[in-house]
mmCIF file of C-alpha atoms in Angstrom:
data_model
loop_
_atom_site.group_PDB
_atom_site.id
_atom_site.type_symbol
_atom_site.label_atom_id
_atom_site.label_comp_id
_atom_site.label_asym_id
_atom_site.label_seq_id
_atom_site.Cartn_x
_atom_site.Cartn_y
_atom_site.Cartn_z
ATOM 1 C CA MET A 25 -155.676 207.719 23.806
ATOM 2 C CA GLU A 26 -157.530 206.631 27.052
ATOM 3 C CA LYS A 27 -155.331 203.364 26.356
ATOM 4 C CA GLY A 28 -152.053 205.089 26.407
ATOM 5 C CA ILE A 29 -153.065 206.921 29.431
ATOM 6 C CA ILE A 30 -153.733 203.296 31.042
ATOM 7 C CA ARG A 31 -150.498 202.238 29.331
ATOM 8 C CA SER A 32 -148.485 204.792 31.026
ATOM 9 C CA VAL A 33 -150.420 204.157 34.876
ATOM 10 C CA ALA A 34 -149.451 200.418 34.152
ATOM 11 C CA LEU A 35 -146.334 201.317 33.082
ATOM 12 C CA LEU A 36 -145.901 204.349 36.227
ATOM 13 C CA CYS A 37 -147.345 201.097 38.808
ATOM 14 C CA SER A 38 -144.920 198.321 36.888
ATOM 15 C CA LEU A 39 -141.455 200.146 37.599
ATOM 16 C CA GLY A 40 -142.852 200.713 41.591
ATOM 17 C CA GLY A 41 -143.477 196.981 41.571
ATOM 18 C CA LEU A 42 -139.986 196.483 40.612
ATOM 19 C CA GLY A 43 -138.550 199.027 42.714
ATOM 20 C CA LEU A 44 -140.024 196.868 45.715
ATOM 21 C CA ALA A 45 -139.004 192.994 43.763
ATOM 22 C CA TRP A 46 -135.376 194.289 44.027
ATOM 23 C CA ALA A 47 -135.795 195.319 48.250
ATOM 24 C CA VAL A 48 -137.051 192.108 48.603
ATOM 25 C CA GLY A 49 -133.933 190.595 47.810
ATOM 26 C CA VAL A 50 -131.942 193.331 49.046
ATOM 27 C CA PHE A 51 -133.791 192.240 52.449
ATOM 28 C CA ALA A 52 -134.047 188.520 52.033
ATOM 29 C CA ALA A 53 -130.056 187.883 50.780
ATOM 30 C CA ILE A 54 -128.646 188.611 54.015
ATOM 31 C CA PRO A 55 -131.062 186.253 56.161
ATOM 32 C CA LEU A 56 -130.949 183.312 53.858
ATOM 33 C CA ARG A 57 -126.255 183.954 52.769
ATOM 34 C CA ASP A 58 -126.091 183.390 56.805
ATOM 35 C CA GLY A 59 -128.600 180.554 57.134
ATOM 36 C CA ARG A 60 -131.673 180.902 58.745
ATOM 37 C CA LEU A 61 -134.359 182.335 56.368
ATOM 38 C CA PHE A 62 -136.257 180.690 59.023
ATOM 39 C CA SER A 63 -134.843 182.139 61.862
ATOM 40 C CA MET A 64 -135.291 186.166 61.741
ATOM 41 C CA SER A 65 -136.550 188.451 64.626
ATOM 42 C CA ASN A 66 -139.416 189.784 63.950
ATOM 43 C CA THR A 67 -138.054 193.547 63.243
ATOM 44 C CA GLU A 68 -136.757 191.249 59.527
ATOM 45 C CA MET A 69 -139.971 189.065 59.354
ATOM 46 C CA GLN A 70 -141.155 192.564 58.664
ATOM 47 C CA VAL A 71 -139.114 194.313 56.684
ATOM 48 C CA ILE A 72 -139.415 191.503 54.122
ATOM 49 C CA GLY A 73 -143.416 190.738 54.384
ATOM 50 C CA ILE A 74 -144.469 194.098 53.765
ATOM 51 C CA SER A 75 -142.202 194.255 50.723
ATOM 52 C CA PHE A 76 -142.925 191.257 49.437
ATOM 53 C CA VAL A 77 -146.875 191.827 49.434
ATOM 54 C CA THR A 78 -146.256 194.944 48.322
ATOM 55 C CA CYS A 79 -145.035 194.394 45.767
ATOM 56 C CA LEU A 80 -147.381 191.305 45.483
ATOM 57 C CA LEU A 81 -150.420 193.595 45.254
ATOM 58 C CA VAL A 82 -148.329 196.643 42.301
ATOM 59 C CA ALA A 83 -147.656 194.049 40.612
ATOM 60 C CA TRP A 84 -150.967 192.900 40.587
ATOM 61 C CA GLY A 85 -152.234 196.432 40.476
ATOM 62 C CA SER A 86 -150.222 197.018 36.961
ATOM 63 C CA VAL A 87 -150.720 194.095 35.462
ATOM 64 C CA HIS A 88 -154.547 194.485 35.867
ATOM 65 C CA LEU A 89 -154.095 198.137 33.988
ATOM 66 C CA LEU A 90 -152.770 196.377 31.602
ATOM 67 C CA SER A 91 -155.248 193.829 31.068
ATOM 68 C CA ILE A 92 -157.908 196.401 31.038
ATOM 69 C CA ALA A 93 -156.197 198.716 28.200
ATOM 70 C CA ASP A 94 -154.697 194.947 26.354
ATOM 71 C CA LYS A 95 -156.736 191.582 26.856
ATOM 72 C CA ILE A 96 -159.747 191.986 24.771
ATOM 73 C CA GLU A 97 -158.617 192.915 21.579
ATOM 74 C CA ASN A 98 -154.677 191.130 21.212
ATOM 75 C CA PRO A 99 -154.380 188.701 24.125
ATOM 76 C CA ARG A 100 -151.464 187.019 23.003
ATOM 77 C CA ALA A 101 -149.639 189.885 23.432
ATOM 78 C CA TYR A 102 -151.097 190.281 27.025
ATOM 79 C CA ARG A 103 -149.652 186.504 27.934
ATOM 80 C CA ILE A 104 -146.573 187.698 26.726
ATOM 81 C CA MET A 105 -146.118 190.967 28.649
ATOM 82 C CA ARG A 106 -147.993 189.440 31.665
ATOM 83 C CA ALA A 107 -144.866 186.440 31.511
ATOM 84 C CA GLY A 108 -141.904 188.896 30.823
ATOM 85 C CA TYR A 109 -143.105 191.331 33.715
ATOM 86 C CA GLY A 110 -142.759 187.982 35.881
ATOM 87 C CA LEU A 111 -139.787 187.556 34.581
ATOM 88 C CA VAL A 112 -138.559 190.259 35.409
ATOM 89 C CA LEU A 113 -139.744 190.577 38.523
ATOM 90 C CA ALA A 114 -137.476 187.503 40.297
ATOM 91 C CA VAL A 115 -134.705 189.153 37.719
ATOM 92 C CA ALA A 116 -135.001 191.921 39.589
ATOM 93 C CA CYS A 117 -135.651 190.398 43.255
ATOM 94 C CA ALA A 118 -131.923 188.645 42.193
ATOM 95 C CA VAL A 119 -130.589 191.994 41.045
ATOM 96 C CA GLY A 120 -131.398 193.364 44.849
ATOM 97 C CA ALA A 121 -129.850 190.174 46.596
ATOM 98 C CA MET A 122 -126.562 190.525 44.536
ATOM 99 C CA TRP A 123 -125.920 194.572 45.645
ATOM 100 C CA SER A 124 -126.542 193.402 49.345
ATOM 101 C CA MET A 125 -124.578 191.132 49.448
ATOM 102 C CA ALA A 126 -121.710 192.771 47.512
ATOM 103 C CA ARG A 127 -122.163 195.165 50.073
ATOM 104 C CA VAL A 128 -122.851 193.787 53.412
ATOM 105 C CA VAL A 129 -119.835 192.366 55.041
ATOM 106 C CA SER A 130 -120.811 189.345 57.782
ATOM 107 C CA LEU A 131 -119.619 189.619 60.503
#
């Protein structure tokens, strides 16, 4: 029962991390497309930076919660889930970037 609760909380945290990774992709896509990733305004840097740091913290928290439930009993499954979650975070970031590129017109 206790492991089920921990896994449920880890799932909720990981879903939040995916949403934040999507937001990073959304906010970083346009400066990247326009070739001004290193010359963004302070506001753009804050939005992307806060989304990125928060995404990393939430992802770390969800992986940490998952390790409490599964790392000792089944380390191989834990490693596979951790790698899979990292891959899904990257895909969420890419999907957010594609969504932003499809809806924002360049000036």
